[in-house]
mmCIF file of C-alpha atoms in Angstrom:
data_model
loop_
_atom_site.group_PDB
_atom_site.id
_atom_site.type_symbol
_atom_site.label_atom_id
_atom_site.label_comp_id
_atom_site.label_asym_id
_atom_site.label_seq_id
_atom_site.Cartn_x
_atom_site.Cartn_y
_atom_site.Cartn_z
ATOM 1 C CA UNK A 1 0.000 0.000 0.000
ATOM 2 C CA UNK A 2 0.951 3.370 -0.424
ATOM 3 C CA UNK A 3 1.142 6.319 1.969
ATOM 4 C CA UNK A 4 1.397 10.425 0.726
ATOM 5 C CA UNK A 5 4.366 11.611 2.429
ATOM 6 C CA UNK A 6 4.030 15.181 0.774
ATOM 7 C CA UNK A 7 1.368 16.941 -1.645
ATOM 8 C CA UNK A 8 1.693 20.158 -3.130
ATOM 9 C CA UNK A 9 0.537 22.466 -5.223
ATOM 10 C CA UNK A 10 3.075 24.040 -7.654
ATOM 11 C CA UNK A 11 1.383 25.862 -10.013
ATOM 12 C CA UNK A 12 -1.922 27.779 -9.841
ATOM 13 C CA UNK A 13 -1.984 30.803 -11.122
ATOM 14 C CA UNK A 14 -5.653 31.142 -13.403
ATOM 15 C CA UNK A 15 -4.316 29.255 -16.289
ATOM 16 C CA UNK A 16 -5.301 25.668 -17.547
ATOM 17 C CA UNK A 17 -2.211 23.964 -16.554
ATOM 18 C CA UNK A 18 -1.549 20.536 -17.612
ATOM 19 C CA UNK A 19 0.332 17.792 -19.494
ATOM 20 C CA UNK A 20 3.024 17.143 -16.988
ATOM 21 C CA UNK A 21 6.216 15.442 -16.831
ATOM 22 C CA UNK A 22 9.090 15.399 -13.945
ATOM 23 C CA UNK A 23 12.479 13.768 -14.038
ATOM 24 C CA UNK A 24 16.196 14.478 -12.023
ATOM 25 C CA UNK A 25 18.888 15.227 -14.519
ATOM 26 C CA UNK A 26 22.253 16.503 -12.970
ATOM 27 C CA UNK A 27 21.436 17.371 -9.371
ATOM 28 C CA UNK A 28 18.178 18.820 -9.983
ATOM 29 C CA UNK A 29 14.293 18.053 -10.383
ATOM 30 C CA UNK A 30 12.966 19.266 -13.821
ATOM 31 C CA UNK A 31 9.091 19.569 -14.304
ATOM 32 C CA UNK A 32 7.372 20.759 -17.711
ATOM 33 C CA UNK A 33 3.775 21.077 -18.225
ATOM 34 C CA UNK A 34 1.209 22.697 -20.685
ATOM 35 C CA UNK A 35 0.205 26.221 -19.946
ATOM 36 C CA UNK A 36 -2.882 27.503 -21.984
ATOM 37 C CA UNK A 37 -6.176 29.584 -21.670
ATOM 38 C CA UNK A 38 -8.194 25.740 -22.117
ATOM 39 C CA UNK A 39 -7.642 22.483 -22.607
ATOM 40 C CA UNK A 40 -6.586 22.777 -26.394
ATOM 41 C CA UNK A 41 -6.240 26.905 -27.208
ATOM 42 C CA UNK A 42 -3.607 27.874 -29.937
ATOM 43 C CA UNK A 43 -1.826 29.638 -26.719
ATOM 44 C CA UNK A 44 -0.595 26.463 -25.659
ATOM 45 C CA UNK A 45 3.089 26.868 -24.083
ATOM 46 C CA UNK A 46 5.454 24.701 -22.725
ATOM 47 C CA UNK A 47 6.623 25.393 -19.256
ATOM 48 C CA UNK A 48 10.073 23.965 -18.107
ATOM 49 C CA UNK A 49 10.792 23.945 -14.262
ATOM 50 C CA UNK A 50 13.486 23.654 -11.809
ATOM 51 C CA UNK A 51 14.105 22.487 -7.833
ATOM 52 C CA UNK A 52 17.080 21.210 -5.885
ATOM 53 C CA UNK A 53 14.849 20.319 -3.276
ATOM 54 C CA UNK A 54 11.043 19.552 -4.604
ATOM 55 C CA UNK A 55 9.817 23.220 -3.000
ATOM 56 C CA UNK A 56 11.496 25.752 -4.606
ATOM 57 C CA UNK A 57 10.748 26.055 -7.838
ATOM 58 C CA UNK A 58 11.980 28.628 -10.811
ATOM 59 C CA UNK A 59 11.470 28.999 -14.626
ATOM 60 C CA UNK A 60 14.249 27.508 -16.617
ATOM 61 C CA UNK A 61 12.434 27.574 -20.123
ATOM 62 C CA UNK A 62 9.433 28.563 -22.210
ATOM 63 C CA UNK A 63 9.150 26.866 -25.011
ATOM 64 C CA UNK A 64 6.713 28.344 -28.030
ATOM 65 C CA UNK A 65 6.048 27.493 -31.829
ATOM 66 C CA UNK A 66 3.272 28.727 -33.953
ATOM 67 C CA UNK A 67 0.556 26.039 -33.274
ATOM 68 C CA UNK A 68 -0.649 24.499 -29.866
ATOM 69 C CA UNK A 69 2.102 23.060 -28.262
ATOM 70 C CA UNK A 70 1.401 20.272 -25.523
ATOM 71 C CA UNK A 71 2.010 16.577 -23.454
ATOM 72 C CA UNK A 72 5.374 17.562 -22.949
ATOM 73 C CA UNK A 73 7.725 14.588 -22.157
ATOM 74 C CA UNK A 74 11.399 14.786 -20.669
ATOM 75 C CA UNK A 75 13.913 12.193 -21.744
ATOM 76 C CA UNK A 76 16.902 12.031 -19.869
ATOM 77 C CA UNK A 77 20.533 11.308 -21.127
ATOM 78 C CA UNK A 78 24.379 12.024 -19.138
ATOM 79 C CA UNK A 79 25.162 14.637 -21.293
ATOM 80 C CA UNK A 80 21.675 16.432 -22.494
ATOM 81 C CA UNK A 81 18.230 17.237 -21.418
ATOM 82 C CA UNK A 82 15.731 16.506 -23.943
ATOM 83 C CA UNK A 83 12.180 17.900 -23.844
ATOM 84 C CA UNK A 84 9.722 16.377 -26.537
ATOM 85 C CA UNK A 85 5.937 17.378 -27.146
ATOM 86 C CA UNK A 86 3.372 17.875 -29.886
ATOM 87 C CA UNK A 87 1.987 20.642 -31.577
ATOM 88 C CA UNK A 88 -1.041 21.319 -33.218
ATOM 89 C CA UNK A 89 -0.255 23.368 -36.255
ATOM 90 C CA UNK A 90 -2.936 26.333 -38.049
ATOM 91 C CA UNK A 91 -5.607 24.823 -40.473
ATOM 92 C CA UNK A 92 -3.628 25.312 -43.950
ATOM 93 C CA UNK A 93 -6.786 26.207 -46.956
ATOM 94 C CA UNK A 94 -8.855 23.673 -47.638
ATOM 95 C CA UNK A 95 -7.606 21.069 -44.567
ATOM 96 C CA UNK A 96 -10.150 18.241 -44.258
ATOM 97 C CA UNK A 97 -10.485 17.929 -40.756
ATOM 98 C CA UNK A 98 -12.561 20.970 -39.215
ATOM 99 C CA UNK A 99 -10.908 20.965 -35.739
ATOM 100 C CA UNK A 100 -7.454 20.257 -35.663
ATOM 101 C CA UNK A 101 -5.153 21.116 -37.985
ATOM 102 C CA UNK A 102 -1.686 19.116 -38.731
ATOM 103 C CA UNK A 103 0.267 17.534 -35.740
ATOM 104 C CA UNK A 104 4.045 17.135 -35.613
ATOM 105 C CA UNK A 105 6.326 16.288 -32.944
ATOM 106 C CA UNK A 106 8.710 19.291 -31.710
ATOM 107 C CA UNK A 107 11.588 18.434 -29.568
ATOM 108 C CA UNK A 108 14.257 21.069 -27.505
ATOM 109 C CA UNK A 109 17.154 20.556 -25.954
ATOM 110 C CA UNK A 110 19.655 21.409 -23.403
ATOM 111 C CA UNK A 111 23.624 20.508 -22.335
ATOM 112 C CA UNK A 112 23.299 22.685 -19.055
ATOM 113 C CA UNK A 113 19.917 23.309 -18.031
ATOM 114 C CA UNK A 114 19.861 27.088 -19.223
ATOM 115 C CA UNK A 115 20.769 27.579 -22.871
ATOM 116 C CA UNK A 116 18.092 25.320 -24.976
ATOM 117 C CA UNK A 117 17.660 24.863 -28.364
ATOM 118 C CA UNK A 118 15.303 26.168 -30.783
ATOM 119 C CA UNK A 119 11.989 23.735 -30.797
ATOM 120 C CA UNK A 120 12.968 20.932 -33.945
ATOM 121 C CA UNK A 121 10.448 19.356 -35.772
ATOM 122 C CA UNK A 122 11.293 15.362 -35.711
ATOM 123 C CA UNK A 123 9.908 12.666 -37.847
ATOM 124 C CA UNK A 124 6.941 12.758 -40.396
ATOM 125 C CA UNK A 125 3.587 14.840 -40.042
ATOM 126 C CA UNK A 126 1.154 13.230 -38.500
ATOM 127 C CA UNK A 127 2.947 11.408 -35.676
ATOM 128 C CA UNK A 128 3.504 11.668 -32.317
ATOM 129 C CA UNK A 129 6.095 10.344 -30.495
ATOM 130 C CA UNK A 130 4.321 10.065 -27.224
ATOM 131 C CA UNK A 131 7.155 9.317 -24.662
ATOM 132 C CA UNK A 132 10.704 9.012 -25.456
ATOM 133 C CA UNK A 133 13.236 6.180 -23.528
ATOM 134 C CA UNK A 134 16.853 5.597 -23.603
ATOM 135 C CA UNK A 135 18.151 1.969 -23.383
ATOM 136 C CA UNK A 136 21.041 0.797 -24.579
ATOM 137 C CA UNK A 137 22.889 4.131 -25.926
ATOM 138 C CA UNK A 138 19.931 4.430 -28.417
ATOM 139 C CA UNK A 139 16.512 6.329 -28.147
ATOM 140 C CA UNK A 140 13.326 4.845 -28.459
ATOM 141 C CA UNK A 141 9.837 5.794 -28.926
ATOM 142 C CA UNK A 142 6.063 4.235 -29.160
ATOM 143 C CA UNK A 143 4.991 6.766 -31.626
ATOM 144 C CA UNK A 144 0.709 6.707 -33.258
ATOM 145 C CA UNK A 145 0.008 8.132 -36.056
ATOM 146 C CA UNK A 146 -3.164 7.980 -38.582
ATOM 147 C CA UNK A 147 -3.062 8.168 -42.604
ATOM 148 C CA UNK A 148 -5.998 10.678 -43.110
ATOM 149 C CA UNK A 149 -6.521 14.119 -40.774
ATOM 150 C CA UNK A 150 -10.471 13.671 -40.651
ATOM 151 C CA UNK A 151 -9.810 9.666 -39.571
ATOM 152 C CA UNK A 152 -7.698 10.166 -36.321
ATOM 153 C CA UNK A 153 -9.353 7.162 -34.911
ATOM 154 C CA UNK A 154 -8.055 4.913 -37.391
ATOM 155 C CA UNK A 155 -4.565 5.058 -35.491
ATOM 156 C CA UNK A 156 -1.632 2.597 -35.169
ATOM 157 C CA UNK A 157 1.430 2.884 -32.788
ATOM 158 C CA UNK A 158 4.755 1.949 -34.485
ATOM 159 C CA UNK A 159 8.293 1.432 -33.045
ATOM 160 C CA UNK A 160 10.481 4.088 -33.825
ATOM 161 C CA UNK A 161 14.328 4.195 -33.266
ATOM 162 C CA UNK A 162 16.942 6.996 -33.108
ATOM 163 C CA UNK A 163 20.862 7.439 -32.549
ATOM 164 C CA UNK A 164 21.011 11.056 -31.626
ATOM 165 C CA UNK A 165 17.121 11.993 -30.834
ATOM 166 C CA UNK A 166 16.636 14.008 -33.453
ATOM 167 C CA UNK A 167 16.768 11.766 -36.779
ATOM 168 C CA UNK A 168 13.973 8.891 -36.579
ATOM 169 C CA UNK A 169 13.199 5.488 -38.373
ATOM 170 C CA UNK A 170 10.640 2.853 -37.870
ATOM 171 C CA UNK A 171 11.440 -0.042 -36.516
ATOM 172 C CA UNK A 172 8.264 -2.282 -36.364
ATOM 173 C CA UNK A 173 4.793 -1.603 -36.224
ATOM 174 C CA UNK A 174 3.662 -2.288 -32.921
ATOM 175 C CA UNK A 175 -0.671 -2.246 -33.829
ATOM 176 C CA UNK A 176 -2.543 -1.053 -36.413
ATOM 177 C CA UNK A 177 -5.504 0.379 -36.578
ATOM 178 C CA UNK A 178 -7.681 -2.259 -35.703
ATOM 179 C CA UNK A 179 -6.563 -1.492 -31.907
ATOM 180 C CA UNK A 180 -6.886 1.745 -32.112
ATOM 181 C CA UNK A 181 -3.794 2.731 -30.155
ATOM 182 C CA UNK A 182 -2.111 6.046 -28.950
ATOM 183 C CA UNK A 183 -0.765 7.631 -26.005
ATOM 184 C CA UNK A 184 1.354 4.948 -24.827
ATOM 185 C CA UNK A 185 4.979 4.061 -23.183
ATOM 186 C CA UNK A 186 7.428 1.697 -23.258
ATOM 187 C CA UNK A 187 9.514 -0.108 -20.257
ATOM 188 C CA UNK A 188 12.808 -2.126 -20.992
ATOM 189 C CA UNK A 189 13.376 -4.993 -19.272
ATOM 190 C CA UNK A 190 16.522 -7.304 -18.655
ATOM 191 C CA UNK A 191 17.976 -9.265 -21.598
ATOM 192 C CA UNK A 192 16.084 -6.396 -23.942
ATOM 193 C CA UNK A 193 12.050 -7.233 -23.740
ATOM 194 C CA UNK A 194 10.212 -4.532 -23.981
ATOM 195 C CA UNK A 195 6.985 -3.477 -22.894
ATOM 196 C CA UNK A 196 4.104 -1.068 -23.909
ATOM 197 C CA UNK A 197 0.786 -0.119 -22.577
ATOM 198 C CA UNK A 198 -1.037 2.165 -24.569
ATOM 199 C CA UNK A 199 -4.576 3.832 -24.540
ATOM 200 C CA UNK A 200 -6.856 2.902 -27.151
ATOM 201 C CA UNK A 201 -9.948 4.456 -28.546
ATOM 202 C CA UNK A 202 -11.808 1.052 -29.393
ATOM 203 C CA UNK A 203 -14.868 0.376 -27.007
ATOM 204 C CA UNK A 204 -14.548 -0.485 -24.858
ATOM 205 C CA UNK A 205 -11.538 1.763 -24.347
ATOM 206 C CA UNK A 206 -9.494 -0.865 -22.518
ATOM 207 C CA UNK A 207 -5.451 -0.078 -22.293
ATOM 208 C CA UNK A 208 -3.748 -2.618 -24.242
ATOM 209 C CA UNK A 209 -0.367 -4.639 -23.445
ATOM 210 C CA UNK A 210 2.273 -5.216 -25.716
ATOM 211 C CA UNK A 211 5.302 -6.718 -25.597
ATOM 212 C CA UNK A 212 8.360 -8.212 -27.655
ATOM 213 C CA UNK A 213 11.716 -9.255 -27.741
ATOM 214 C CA UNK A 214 14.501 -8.043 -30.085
ATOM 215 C CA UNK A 215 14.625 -7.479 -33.011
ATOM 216 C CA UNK A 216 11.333 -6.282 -32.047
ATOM 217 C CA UNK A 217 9.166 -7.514 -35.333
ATOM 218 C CA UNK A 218 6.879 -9.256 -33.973
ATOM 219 C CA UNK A 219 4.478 -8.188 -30.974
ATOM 220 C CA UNK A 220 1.816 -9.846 -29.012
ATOM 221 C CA UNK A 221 -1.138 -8.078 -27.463
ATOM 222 C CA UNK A 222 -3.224 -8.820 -24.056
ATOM 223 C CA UNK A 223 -6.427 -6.823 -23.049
ATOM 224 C CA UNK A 224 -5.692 -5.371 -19.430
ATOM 225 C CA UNK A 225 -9.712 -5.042 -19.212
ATOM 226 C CA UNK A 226 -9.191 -1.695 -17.361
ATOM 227 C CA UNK A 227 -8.792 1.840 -18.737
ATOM 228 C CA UNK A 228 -5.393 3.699 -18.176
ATOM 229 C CA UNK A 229 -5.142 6.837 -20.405
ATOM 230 C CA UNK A 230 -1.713 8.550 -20.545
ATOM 231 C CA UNK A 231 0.360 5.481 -19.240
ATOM 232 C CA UNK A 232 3.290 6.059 -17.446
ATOM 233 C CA UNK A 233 5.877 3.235 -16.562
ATOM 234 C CA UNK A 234 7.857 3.199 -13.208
ATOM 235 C CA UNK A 235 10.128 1.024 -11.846
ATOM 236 C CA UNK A 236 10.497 1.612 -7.737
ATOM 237 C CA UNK A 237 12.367 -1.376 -6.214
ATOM 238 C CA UNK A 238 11.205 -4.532 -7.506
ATOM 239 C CA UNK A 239 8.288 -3.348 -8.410
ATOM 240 C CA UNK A 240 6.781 -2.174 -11.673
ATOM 241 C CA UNK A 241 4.433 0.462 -11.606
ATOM 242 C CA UNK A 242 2.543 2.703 -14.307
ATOM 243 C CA UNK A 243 0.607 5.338 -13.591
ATOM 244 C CA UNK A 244 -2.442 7.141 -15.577
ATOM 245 C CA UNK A 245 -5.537 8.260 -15.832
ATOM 246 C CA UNK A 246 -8.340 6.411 -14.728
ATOM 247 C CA UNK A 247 -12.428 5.769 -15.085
ATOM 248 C CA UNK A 248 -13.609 7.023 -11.752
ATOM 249 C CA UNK A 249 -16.613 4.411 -12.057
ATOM 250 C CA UNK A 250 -14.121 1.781 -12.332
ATOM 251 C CA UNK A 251 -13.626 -0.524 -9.290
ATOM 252 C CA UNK A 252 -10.438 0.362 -7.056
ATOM 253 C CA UNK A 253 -9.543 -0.895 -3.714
ATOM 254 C CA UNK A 254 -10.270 0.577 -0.112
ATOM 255 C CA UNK A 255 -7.868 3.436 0.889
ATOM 256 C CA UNK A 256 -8.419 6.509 3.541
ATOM 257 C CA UNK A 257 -8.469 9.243 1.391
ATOM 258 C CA UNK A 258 -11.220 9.411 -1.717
ATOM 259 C CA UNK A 259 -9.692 7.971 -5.370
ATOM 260 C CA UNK A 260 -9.665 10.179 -7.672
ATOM 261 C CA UNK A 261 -9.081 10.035 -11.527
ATOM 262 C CA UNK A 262 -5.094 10.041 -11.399
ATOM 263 C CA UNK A 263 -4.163 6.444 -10.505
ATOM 264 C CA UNK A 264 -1.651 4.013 -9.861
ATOM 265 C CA UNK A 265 -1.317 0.717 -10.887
ATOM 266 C CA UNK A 266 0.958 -1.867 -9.889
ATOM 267 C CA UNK A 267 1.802 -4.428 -12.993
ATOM 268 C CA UNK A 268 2.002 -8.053 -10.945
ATOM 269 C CA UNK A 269 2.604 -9.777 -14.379
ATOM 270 C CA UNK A 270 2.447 -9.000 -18.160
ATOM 271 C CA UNK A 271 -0.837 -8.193 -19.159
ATOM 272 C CA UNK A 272 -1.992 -7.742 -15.409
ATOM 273 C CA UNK A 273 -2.444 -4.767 -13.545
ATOM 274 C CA UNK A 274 -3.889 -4.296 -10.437
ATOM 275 C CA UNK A 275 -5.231 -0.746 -8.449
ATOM 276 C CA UNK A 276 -2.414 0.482 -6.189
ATOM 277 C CA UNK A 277 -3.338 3.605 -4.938
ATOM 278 C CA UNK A 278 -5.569 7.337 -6.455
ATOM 279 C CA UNK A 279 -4.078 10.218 -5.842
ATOM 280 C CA UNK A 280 -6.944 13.540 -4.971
ATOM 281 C CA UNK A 281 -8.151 14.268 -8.274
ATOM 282 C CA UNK A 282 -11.258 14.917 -10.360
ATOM 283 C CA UNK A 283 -12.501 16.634 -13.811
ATOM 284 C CA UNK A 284 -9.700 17.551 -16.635
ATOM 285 C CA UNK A 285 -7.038 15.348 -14.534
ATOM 286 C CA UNK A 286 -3.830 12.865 -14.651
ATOM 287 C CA UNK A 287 -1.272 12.801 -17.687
ATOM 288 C CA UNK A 288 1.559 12.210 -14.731
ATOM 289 C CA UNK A 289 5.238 12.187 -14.421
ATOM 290 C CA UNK A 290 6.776 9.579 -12.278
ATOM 291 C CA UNK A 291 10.420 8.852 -11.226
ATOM 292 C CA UNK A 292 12.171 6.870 -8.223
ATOM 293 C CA UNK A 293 15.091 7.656 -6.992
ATOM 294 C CA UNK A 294 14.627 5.722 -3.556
ATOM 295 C CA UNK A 295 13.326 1.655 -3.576
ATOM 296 C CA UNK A 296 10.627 2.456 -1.281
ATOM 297 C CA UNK A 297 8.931 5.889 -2.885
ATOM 298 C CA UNK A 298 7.808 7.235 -5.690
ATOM 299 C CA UNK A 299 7.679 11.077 -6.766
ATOM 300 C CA UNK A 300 4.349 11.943 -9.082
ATOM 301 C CA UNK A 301 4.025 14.933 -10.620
ATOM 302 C CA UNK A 302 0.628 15.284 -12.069
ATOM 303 C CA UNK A 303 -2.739 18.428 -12.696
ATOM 304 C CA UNK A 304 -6.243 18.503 -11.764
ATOM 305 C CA UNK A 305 -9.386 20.786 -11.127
ATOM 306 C CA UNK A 306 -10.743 19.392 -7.929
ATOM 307 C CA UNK A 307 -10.133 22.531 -6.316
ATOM 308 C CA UNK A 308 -12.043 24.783 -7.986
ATOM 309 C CA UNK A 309 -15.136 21.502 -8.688
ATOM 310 C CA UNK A 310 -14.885 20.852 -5.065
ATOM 311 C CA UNK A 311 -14.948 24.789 -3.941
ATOM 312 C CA UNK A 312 -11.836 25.071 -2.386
ATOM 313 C CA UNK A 313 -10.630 27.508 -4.431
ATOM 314 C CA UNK A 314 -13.570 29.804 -6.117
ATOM 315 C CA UNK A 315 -13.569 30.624 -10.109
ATOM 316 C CA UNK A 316 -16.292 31.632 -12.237
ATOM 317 C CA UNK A 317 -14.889 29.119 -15.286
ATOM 318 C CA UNK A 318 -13.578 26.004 -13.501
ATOM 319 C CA UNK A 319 -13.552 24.079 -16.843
ATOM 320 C CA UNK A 320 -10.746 26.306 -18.224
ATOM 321 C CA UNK A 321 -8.371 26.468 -15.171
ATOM 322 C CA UNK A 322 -5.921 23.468 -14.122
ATOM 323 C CA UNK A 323 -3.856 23.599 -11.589
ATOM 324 C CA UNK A 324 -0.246 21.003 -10.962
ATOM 325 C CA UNK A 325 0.430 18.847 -8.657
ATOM 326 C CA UNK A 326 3.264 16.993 -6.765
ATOM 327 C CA UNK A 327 2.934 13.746 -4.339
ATOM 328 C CA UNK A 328 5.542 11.642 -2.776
ATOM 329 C CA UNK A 329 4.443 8.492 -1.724
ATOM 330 C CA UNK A 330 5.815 5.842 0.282
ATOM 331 C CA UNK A 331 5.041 2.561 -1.585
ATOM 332 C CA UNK A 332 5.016 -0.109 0.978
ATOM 333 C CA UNK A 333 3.857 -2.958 -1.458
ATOM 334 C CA UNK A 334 5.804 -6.159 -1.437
ATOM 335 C CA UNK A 335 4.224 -7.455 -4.493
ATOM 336 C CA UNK A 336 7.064 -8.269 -7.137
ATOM 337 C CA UNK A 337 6.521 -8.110 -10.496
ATOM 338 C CA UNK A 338 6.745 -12.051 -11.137
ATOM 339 C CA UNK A 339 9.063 -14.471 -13.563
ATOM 340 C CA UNK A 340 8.715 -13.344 -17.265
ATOM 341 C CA UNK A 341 11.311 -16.298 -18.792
ATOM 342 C CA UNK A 342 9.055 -18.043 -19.880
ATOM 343 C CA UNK A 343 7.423 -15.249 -22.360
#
């Protein structure tokens, strides 16, 4: 079971904050979120942060292009700081689809925490690299993508592979579009299997579980019969846990404080996950960050609206204001993730 050792609030200053993402790169806590006047506004922005100690926080970046930028993700390497996130580009004449216009995937970078690169557009139109890992002195990301603007439902989630981060191939296609996937992320394990969870549009809108071993061509899929949008993977001890957002009318397990909509799932086996513990949470909610730097506690940064739904804090538009979040939690659990040899 898990125990909050420490909630704040970081950010609430009238915006719609959201989108988050935390990691510890050279001595230092990084957090990046969304900032925006709703939950998709061509004001988008992406925020960078910075703590030596989880309390103190400062600005280290602002990161802006000409479309909505948003769901930024940090990847982490000895020598650079990458931040990656989407943007939703203007309508060009005569574009198809009548909300969104073209998405590409920006990335920025930094060697020292203050000097960062210009936003670069990576990859092909129309995909999103989701979350970006590094394993094995190579970067790697579950990126969806659809063929045709006006059919965004008819996505599939492919593989991709990079040596520097910035230049991109496919290296298998991990569904297609009869699963529906898309916001999803990837866990290396020992001896090189990987694993995926990813959020799929199909009803029901159960998370599917995929996993391989290399070369990574060929993928097999399992149902986790519960709904985990934005996955996150963490590994704290040995435990694996992934974190997202959740149906609030799905079943979760007794704990003292009420479950809201940003939860955390502990994975006993491939394919299986089990409730673990909701952090306080309701309306536009979730899309956490998670890292461990301790065996026995995790760190979740994550946004939320229960505030202003629950009248704790009083505003006239609740729907367009978001406000971010960070938890540590002691995770007591002694459940271990269990013997995958014989995948």
């Amino acid at each position: 079971m898990a125990k909050i050792l420490s909630h704040q609030t970081i950010v609430r200053d009238g915006w719609h904050n959201a989108f988050t993402d935390i990691c510890f790169w050279r001595g230092a806590y990084w957090l990046t979120y969304r900032r925006g006047s709703a939950h998709v506004s061509y004001d988008g922005e992406i925020i960078v942060m910075r703590s030596e100690d989880l309390k103190r926080w400062r600005l280290a970046a602002r990161l802006k292009t000409i479309g909505d930028d948003r769901d930024p993700k940090f990847c982490a390497v000895k020598d650079k700081l990458y931040v990656y996130f989407g943007t939703w580009l203007p309508k060009p004449e005569g574009w198809p689809d009548r909300y969104y216009g073209p998405l590409v995937t920006h990335v920025s970078f930094t060697s020292d925490g203050v000097n960062w690169s210009s936003p670069i557009q990576v990859y092909r139109e129309n995909y999103w690299l989701w979350r970006v890992r590094y394993y094995n002195g190579a970067f790697y990301s579950p990126a969806y993508g659809w063929s045709k603007p006006q059919e965004k439902h008819k996505s599939f989630l492919d593989l991709l592979v990079s040596e520097d981060g910035l230049n991109w191939r496919c290296l298998s296609r991990i569904a297609g579009e009869e699963d529906q996937p898309n916001e999803a992320d990837i866990l290396f394990l020992e001896g090189g299997e990987v694993w995926c969870i990813a959020r799929s549009s199909r009803s029901p809108d159960h998370s599917l579980f995929y996993y391989s071993k290399p070369p990574y061509d060929e993928w097999r899929k399992i149902d986790l019969k519960v709904t985990i949008h934005c996955p996150v993977f963490c590994r704290c001890g040995d435990k694996i846990l992934v974190a997202g957002r959740r149906r609030m009318e799905s079943q979760w397990m007794p704990q003292t404080m009420p479950a809201g909509n940003t939860g955390i799932f502990i994975v006993r086996e491939p394919g299986v996950v089990e409730p673990f513990f909701a952090l306080p949470s309701c309306g536009d909610a979730a899309y956490p960050g998670v890292i461990s730097l301790e065996s026995d506690k995790i760190i979740v940064s994550y946004y939320s609206q229960h505030a202003y739904l629950t009248g704790v804090v009083s505003e006239t538009q609740p729907l367009n204001v978001a406000d971010i979040y960070l938890a540590e939690l002691a995770v007591n659990d002694n459940i271990l993730v269990s013997d995958i040899s014989s995948l």
